[in-house]
Amino acid sequence: MSEKLKEAIGTILYFGLVICVTLLFIKYVAQRTVVDGQSMEPTLQNADNLIVDKISYRFSDPERFDVVVFPPYENADKTYYIKRIIGLPGETVHIDTEGNCCQRDMGRKLFNPLLWGGPPAKWCLERTSIL
């Protein structure tokens, strides 16, 4: 084989490997998502770009105030929802007429999103994941 042919084969194999690793990364580790709508303001704005972590919830459970990205039931059009977790499994959350969000069982006030836009942004953006 000539040197040019060996170099061409090496280059093709290199780019093929890069493409395979990139596709595996996008499929199983992270993906780019664009925010469409204002339901998460002020934490996330319309047209914000996010890199969504797909593996953290395989190793730990979601926590209160995490922002999660998830597909709706029977996701036919590849649309995802972006929401903040305010209640954990086994909890009952009550939102009163003033917008206060409380754990019904404990009577503990979690936050009032109408007064200050939700929990501090550092709580909301620590982890963003697809469930």
Short mmCIF file of N, CA and C in Angstrom, two decimals:
data_model
loop_
_atom_site.label_atom_id
_atom_site.label_comp_id
_atom_site.label_asym_id
_atom_site.label_seq_id
_atom_site.Cartn_x
_atom_site.Cartn_y
_atom_site.Cartn_z
N MET A 1 0.83 -1.19 0.00
CA MET A 1 0.00 0.00 0.00
C MET A 1 0.87 1.24 0.00
N SER A 2 0.41 2.21 -0.72
CA SER A 2 1.17 3.46 -0.75
C SER A 2 0.91 4.27 0.52
N GLU A 3 1.81 5.18 0.80
CA GLU A 3 1.68 6.03 2.00
C GLU A 3 0.43 6.88 1.94
N LYS A 4 0.08 7.39 0.78
CA LYS A 4 -1.11 8.23 0.65
C LYS A 4 -2.38 7.45 0.94
N LEU A 5 -2.44 6.20 0.50
CA LEU A 5 -3.61 5.37 0.77
C LEU A 5 -3.72 5.06 2.26
N LYS A 6 -2.59 4.73 2.91
CA LYS A 6 -2.59 4.49 4.35
C LYS A 6 -3.04 5.74 5.12
N GLU A 7 -2.57 6.87 4.70
CA GLU A 7 -2.95 8.13 5.36
C GLU A 7 -4.44 8.42 5.16
N ALA A 8 -4.96 8.17 3.96
CA ALA A 8 -6.38 8.39 3.69
C ALA A 8 -7.25 7.45 4.53
N ILE A 9 -6.86 6.18 4.62
CA ILE A 9 -7.61 5.22 5.43
C ILE A 9 -7.56 5.62 6.91
N GLY A 10 -6.41 6.03 7.39
CA GLY A 10 -6.27 6.49 8.77
C GLY A 10 -7.15 7.70 9.06
N THR A 11 -7.20 8.64 8.13
CA THR A 11 -8.03 9.83 8.30
C THR A 11 -9.51 9.47 8.31
N ILE A 12 -9.92 8.59 7.40
CA ILE A 12 -11.33 8.15 7.35
C ILE A 12 -11.70 7.44 8.65
N LEU A 13 -10.85 6.55 9.15
CA LEU A 13 -11.13 5.85 10.40
C LEU A 13 -11.19 6.83 11.58
N TYR A 14 -10.31 7.82 11.59
CA TYR A 14 -10.31 8.82 12.66
C TYR A 14 -11.63 9.58 12.67
N PHE A 15 -12.06 10.09 11.51
CA PHE A 15 -13.32 10.84 11.45
C PHE A 15 -14.52 9.95 11.74
N GLY A 16 -14.47 8.70 11.32
CA GLY A 16 -15.55 7.77 11.65
C GLY A 16 -15.66 7.55 13.16
N LEU A 17 -14.51 7.41 13.82
CA LEU A 17 -14.50 7.27 15.27
C LEU A 17 -15.04 8.52 15.96
N VAL A 18 -14.64 9.69 15.50
CA VAL A 18 -15.12 10.95 16.07
C VAL A 18 -16.64 11.06 15.91
N ILE A 19 -17.16 10.70 14.76
CA ILE A 19 -18.61 10.76 14.52
C ILE A 19 -19.34 9.77 15.43
N CYS A 20 -18.81 8.55 15.58
CA CYS A 20 -19.45 7.56 16.46
C CYS A 20 -19.46 8.03 17.91
N VAL A 21 -18.35 8.55 18.41
CA VAL A 21 -18.28 9.05 19.78
C VAL A 21 -19.24 10.21 19.97
N THR A 22 -19.33 11.11 19.01
CA THR A 22 -20.24 12.25 19.10
C THR A 22 -21.69 11.79 19.14
N LEU A 23 -22.06 10.84 18.29
CA LEU A 23 -23.43 10.35 18.28
C LEU A 23 -23.78 9.63 19.59
N LEU A 24 -22.86 8.85 20.12
CA LEU A 24 -23.08 8.18 21.41
C LEU A 24 -23.22 9.21 22.54
N PHE A 25 -22.41 10.26 22.49
CA PHE A 25 -22.49 11.32 23.50
C PHE A 25 -23.86 12.00 23.46
N ILE A 26 -24.33 12.34 22.26
CA ILE A 26 -25.62 13.00 22.11
C ILE A 26 -26.76 12.07 22.53
N LYS A 27 -26.66 10.80 22.22
CA LYS A 27 -27.73 9.84 22.54
C LYS A 27 -27.82 9.54 24.03
N TYR A 28 -26.67 9.41 24.72
CA TYR A 28 -26.69 8.91 26.09
C TYR A 28 -26.19 9.87 27.17
N VAL A 29 -25.49 10.94 26.84
CA VAL A 29 -24.88 11.79 27.86
C VAL A 29 -25.50 13.18 27.92
N ALA A 30 -25.59 13.88 26.82
CA ALA A 30 -26.09 15.25 26.83
C ALA A 30 -26.71 15.60 25.49
N GLN A 31 -27.60 16.58 25.52
CA GLN A 31 -28.17 17.08 24.27
C GLN A 31 -28.47 18.56 24.41
N ARG A 32 -28.50 19.24 23.30
CA ARG A 32 -28.84 20.65 23.26
C ARG A 32 -30.36 20.78 23.17
N THR A 33 -30.91 21.70 23.97
CA THR A 33 -32.34 21.95 23.98
C THR A 33 -32.56 23.45 23.97
N VAL A 34 -33.56 23.91 23.24
CA VAL A 34 -33.91 25.33 23.19
C VAL A 34 -35.22 25.53 23.93
N VAL A 35 -35.25 26.54 24.81
CA VAL A 35 -36.45 26.87 25.57
C VAL A 35 -37.44 27.55 24.64
N ASP A 36 -38.68 27.07 24.65
CA ASP A 36 -39.74 27.66 23.83
C ASP A 36 -40.90 28.03 24.75
N GLY A 37 -41.02 29.29 25.10
CA GLY A 37 -42.09 29.74 25.97
C GLY A 37 -41.56 30.43 27.22
N GLN A 38 -42.49 30.99 27.99
CA GLN A 38 -42.11 31.76 29.16
C GLN A 38 -42.45 31.10 30.48
N SER A 39 -42.82 29.83 30.51
CA SER A 39 -43.29 29.22 31.76
C SER A 39 -42.20 29.10 32.82
N MET A 40 -40.94 29.17 32.46
CA MET A 40 -39.86 29.04 33.44
C MET A 40 -39.18 30.37 33.77
N GLU A 41 -39.74 31.49 33.32
CA GLU A 41 -39.14 32.78 33.65
C GLU A 41 -39.27 33.05 35.13
N PRO A 42 -38.35 33.68 35.79
CA PRO A 42 -37.15 34.34 35.29
C PRO A 42 -35.93 33.44 35.18
N THR A 43 -36.03 32.18 35.60
CA THR A 43 -34.87 31.29 35.57
C THR A 43 -34.40 31.02 34.15
N LEU A 44 -35.32 30.67 33.27
CA LEU A 44 -35.00 30.40 31.86
C LEU A 44 -35.86 31.30 31.00
N GLN A 45 -35.26 31.91 30.00
CA GLN A 45 -35.96 32.82 29.10
C GLN A 45 -36.29 32.09 27.79
N ASN A 46 -37.27 32.61 27.07
CA ASN A 46 -37.61 32.07 25.76
C ASN A 46 -36.38 32.13 24.86
N ALA A 47 -36.12 31.07 24.13
CA ALA A 47 -35.01 30.93 23.18
C ALA A 47 -33.66 30.70 23.85
N ASP A 48 -33.62 30.49 25.18
CA ASP A 48 -32.35 30.10 25.83
C ASP A 48 -31.92 28.73 25.31
N ASN A 49 -30.63 28.54 25.19
CA ASN A 49 -30.06 27.26 24.80
C ASN A 49 -29.55 26.54 26.04
N LEU A 50 -29.87 25.27 26.18
CA LEU A 50 -29.44 24.47 27.32
C LEU A 50 -28.70 23.24 26.83
N ILE A 51 -27.72 22.81 27.61
CA ILE A 51 -27.13 21.50 27.42
C ILE A 51 -27.71 20.63 28.52
N VAL A 52 -28.47 19.63 28.15
CA VAL A 52 -29.21 18.81 29.09
C VAL A 52 -28.41 17.56 29.43
N ASP A 53 -28.18 17.35 30.72
CA ASP A 53 -27.48 16.17 31.23
C ASP A 53 -28.47 15.01 31.27
N LYS A 54 -28.13 13.90 30.65
CA LYS A 54 -29.04 12.76 30.59
C LYS A 54 -28.70 11.65 31.58
N ILE A 55 -27.58 11.74 32.30
CA ILE A 55 -27.19 10.59 33.11
C ILE A 55 -27.21 10.81 34.61
N SER A 56 -27.31 12.03 35.11
CA SER A 56 -27.18 12.25 36.56
C SER A 56 -28.28 11.55 37.34
N TYR A 57 -29.49 11.46 36.81
CA TYR A 57 -30.58 10.82 37.55
C TYR A 57 -30.53 9.30 37.47
N ARG A 58 -29.58 8.76 36.76
CA ARG A 58 -29.35 7.31 36.81
C ARG A 58 -28.57 6.95 38.08
N PHE A 59 -27.90 7.95 38.67
CA PHE A 59 -27.06 7.72 39.85
C PHE A 59 -27.60 8.37 41.12
N SER A 60 -28.52 9.32 40.99
CA SER A 60 -29.11 9.98 42.16
C SER A 60 -30.54 10.39 41.84
N ASP A 61 -31.33 10.56 42.88
CA ASP A 61 -32.72 10.95 42.71
C ASP A 61 -32.85 12.45 42.50
N PRO A 62 -33.92 12.88 41.83
CA PRO A 62 -34.16 14.32 41.69
C PRO A 62 -34.39 14.95 43.05
N GLU A 63 -34.00 16.21 43.17
CA GLU A 63 -34.19 16.96 44.40
C GLU A 63 -35.15 18.12 44.15
N ARG A 64 -35.72 18.63 45.24
CA ARG A 64 -36.62 19.76 45.14
C ARG A 64 -35.88 20.94 44.48
N PHE A 65 -36.56 21.61 43.59
CA PHE A 65 -36.11 22.79 42.84
C PHE A 65 -35.15 22.46 41.70
N ASP A 66 -34.87 21.18 41.43
CA ASP A 66 -34.13 20.83 40.21
C ASP A 66 -35.00 21.22 39.02
N VAL A 67 -34.36 21.59 37.94
CA VAL A 67 -35.06 21.82 36.69
C VAL A 67 -34.85 20.58 35.84
N VAL A 68 -35.94 20.00 35.36
CA VAL A 68 -35.86 18.77 34.59
C VAL A 68 -36.46 18.98 33.20
N VAL A 69 -35.94 18.23 32.26
CA VAL A 69 -36.45 18.23 30.89
C VAL A 69 -36.94 16.81 30.62
N PHE A 70 -38.19 16.69 30.17
CA PHE A 70 -38.75 15.36 29.98
C PHE A 70 -39.73 15.37 28.81
N PRO A 71 -39.89 14.21 28.15
CA PRO A 71 -40.87 14.13 27.06
C PRO A 71 -42.27 13.92 27.63
N PRO A 72 -43.28 14.45 26.97
CA PRO A 72 -44.65 14.15 27.41
C PRO A 72 -44.98 12.69 27.12
N TYR A 73 -46.03 12.21 27.75
CA TYR A 73 -46.49 10.85 27.48
C TYR A 73 -46.80 10.72 26.00
N GLU A 74 -46.37 9.63 25.39
CA GLU A 74 -46.54 9.39 23.95
C GLU A 74 -45.97 10.54 23.13
N ASN A 75 -44.69 10.76 23.28
CA ASN A 75 -43.98 11.85 22.62
C ASN A 75 -43.86 11.60 21.12
N ALA A 76 -44.83 12.06 20.37
CA ALA A 76 -44.85 11.83 18.93
C ALA A 76 -44.09 12.90 18.16
N ASP A 77 -44.05 14.14 18.67
CA ASP A 77 -43.47 15.23 17.89
C ASP A 77 -42.12 15.70 18.42
N LYS A 78 -41.45 14.91 19.26
CA LYS A 78 -40.12 15.22 19.80
C LYS A 78 -40.10 16.52 20.60
N THR A 79 -41.21 16.90 21.19
CA THR A 79 -41.28 18.06 22.06
C THR A 79 -40.95 17.63 23.48
N TYR A 80 -40.23 18.47 24.20
CA TYR A 80 -39.90 18.18 25.60
C TYR A 80 -40.42 19.31 26.47
N TYR A 81 -40.76 18.98 27.71
CA TYR A 81 -41.19 19.97 28.68
C TYR A 81 -40.02 20.28 29.61
N ILE A 82 -39.92 21.55 30.04
CA ILE A 82 -38.93 21.98 31.02
C ILE A 82 -39.70 22.48 32.23
N LYS A 83 -39.50 21.84 33.37
CA LYS A 83 -40.25 22.19 34.58
C LYS A 83 -39.35 22.11 35.80
N ARG A 84 -39.77 22.79 36.86
CA ARG A 84 -39.08 22.77 38.15
C ARG A 84 -39.80 21.80 39.08
N ILE A 85 -39.05 20.97 39.80
CA ILE A 85 -39.64 20.03 40.75
C ILE A 85 -39.94 20.78 42.04
N ILE A 86 -41.21 20.76 42.47
CA ILE A 86 -41.55 21.37 43.76
C ILE A 86 -42.01 20.33 44.77
N GLY A 87 -42.43 19.17 44.31
CA GLY A 87 -42.86 18.10 45.21
C GLY A 87 -42.12 16.83 44.90
N LEU A 88 -41.77 16.10 45.94
CA LEU A 88 -41.07 14.84 45.79
C LEU A 88 -42.02 13.67 46.02
N PRO A 89 -41.67 12.46 45.63
CA PRO A 89 -42.56 11.31 45.84
C PRO A 89 -42.99 11.18 47.30
N GLY A 90 -44.27 10.96 47.50
CA GLY A 90 -44.82 10.81 48.84
C GLY A 90 -45.25 12.11 49.49
N GLU A 91 -44.95 13.25 48.87
CA GLU A 91 -45.35 14.54 49.43
C GLU A 91 -46.64 15.01 48.79
N THR A 92 -47.39 15.79 49.54
CA THR A 92 -48.56 16.46 49.01
C THR A 92 -48.27 17.95 49.02
N VAL A 93 -48.33 18.58 47.87
CA VAL A 93 -48.04 20.00 47.74
C VAL A 93 -49.34 20.74 47.55
N HIS A 94 -49.48 21.87 48.24
CA HIS A 94 -50.69 22.69 48.17
C HIS A 94 -50.28 24.10 47.77
N ILE A 95 -50.93 24.66 46.76
CA ILE A 95 -50.71 26.05 46.36
C ILE A 95 -51.97 26.81 46.72
N ASP A 96 -51.84 27.78 47.65
CA ASP A 96 -53.02 28.50 48.12
C ASP A 96 -53.37 29.65 47.17
N THR A 97 -54.42 30.40 47.51
CA THR A 97 -54.91 31.48 46.64
C THR A 97 -53.94 32.64 46.54
N GLU A 98 -52.99 32.74 47.46
CA GLU A 98 -51.99 33.81 47.41
C GLU A 98 -50.74 33.37 46.65
N GLY A 99 -50.71 32.14 46.17
CA GLY A 99 -49.58 31.64 45.42
C GLY A 99 -48.51 30.99 46.26
N ASN A 100 -48.74 30.85 47.57
CA ASN A 100 -47.77 30.18 48.44
C ASN A 100 -47.79 28.68 48.15
N CYS A 101 -46.62 28.11 48.01
CA CYS A 101 -46.48 26.68 47.76
C CYS A 101 -46.03 26.03 49.05
N CYS A 102 -46.85 25.12 49.60
CA CYS A 102 -46.57 24.50 50.90
C CYS A 102 -46.67 22.99 50.78
N GLN A 103 -45.90 22.31 51.65
CA GLN A 103 -46.10 20.88 51.82
C GLN A 103 -47.32 20.72 52.71
N ARG A 104 -48.34 20.09 52.21
CA ARG A 104 -49.59 19.98 52.96
C ARG A 104 -49.39 19.20 54.26
N ASP A 105 -48.63 18.12 54.23
CA ASP A 105 -48.46 17.27 55.42
C ASP A 105 -47.70 17.97 56.54
N MET A 106 -46.72 18.77 56.19
CA MET A 106 -45.88 19.39 57.20
C MET A 106 -46.24 20.85 57.45
N GLY A 107 -47.02 21.46 56.56
CA GLY A 107 -47.37 22.86 56.70
C GLY A 107 -46.20 23.79 56.47
N ARG A 108 -45.11 23.28 55.92
CA ARG A 108 -43.91 24.07 55.70
C ARG A 108 -44.05 24.86 54.40
N LYS A 109 -43.82 26.16 54.47
CA LYS A 109 -43.89 27.00 53.27
C LYS A 109 -42.62 26.81 52.46
N LEU A 110 -42.78 26.46 51.20
CA LEU A 110 -41.64 26.25 50.33
C LEU A 110 -41.22 27.54 49.65
N PHE A 111 -42.15 28.21 48.99
CA PHE A 111 -41.87 29.49 48.34
C PHE A 111 -43.16 30.08 47.82
N ASN A 112 -43.12 31.34 47.47
CA ASN A 112 -44.23 32.02 46.82
C ASN A 112 -43.73 32.53 45.47
N PRO A 113 -43.99 31.81 44.39
CA PRO A 113 -43.47 32.20 43.08
C PRO A 113 -44.05 33.51 42.57
N LEU A 114 -45.21 33.92 43.07
CA LEU A 114 -45.80 35.17 42.60
C LEU A 114 -45.06 36.38 43.16
N LEU A 115 -44.42 36.22 44.32
CA LEU A 115 -43.71 37.35 44.92
C LEU A 115 -42.29 37.51 44.42
N TRP A 116 -41.59 36.40 44.25
CA TRP A 116 -40.18 36.54 43.87
C TRP A 116 -39.73 35.61 42.77
N GLY A 117 -40.66 35.07 41.99
CA GLY A 117 -40.31 34.33 40.78
C GLY A 117 -39.78 32.94 41.00
N GLY A 118 -39.96 32.38 42.18
CA GLY A 118 -39.51 31.02 42.42
C GLY A 118 -38.26 30.98 43.25
N PRO A 119 -37.69 29.80 43.44
CA PRO A 119 -36.50 29.66 44.26
C PRO A 119 -35.29 30.31 43.61
N PRO A 120 -34.25 30.59 44.37
CA PRO A 120 -33.06 31.22 43.79
C PRO A 120 -32.53 30.44 42.61
N ALA A 121 -32.02 31.16 41.62
CA ALA A 121 -31.56 30.54 40.38
C ALA A 121 -30.48 29.50 40.64
N LYS A 122 -29.63 29.71 41.66
CA LYS A 122 -28.58 28.72 41.91
C LYS A 122 -29.17 27.37 42.27
N TRP A 123 -30.34 27.33 42.92
CA TRP A 123 -30.99 26.06 43.22
C TRP A 123 -31.54 25.44 41.95
N CYS A 124 -32.03 26.27 41.05
CA CYS A 124 -32.73 25.78 39.87
C CYS A 124 -31.78 25.25 38.80
N LEU A 125 -30.60 25.80 38.74
CA LEU A 125 -29.71 25.44 37.63
C LEU A 125 -28.57 24.51 38.05
N GLU A 126 -28.60 23.98 39.28
CA GLU A 126 -27.55 23.07 39.69
C GLU A 126 -27.55 21.81 38.83
N ARG A 127 -28.74 21.28 38.56
CA ARG A 127 -28.85 20.10 37.71
C ARG A 127 -30.01 20.28 36.76
N THR A 128 -29.77 19.99 35.51
CA THR A 128 -30.83 20.00 34.53
C THR A 128 -30.73 18.67 33.81
N SER A 129 -31.77 17.87 33.83
CA SER A 129 -31.66 16.53 33.32
C SER A 129 -32.94 16.07 32.64
N ILE A 130 -32.79 15.11 31.77
CA ILE A 130 -33.94 14.41 31.21
C ILE A 130 -34.17 13.20 32.08
N LEU A 131 -35.41 13.01 32.49
CA LEU A 131 -35.74 11.84 33.31
C LEU A 131 -36.07 10.67 32.43
#
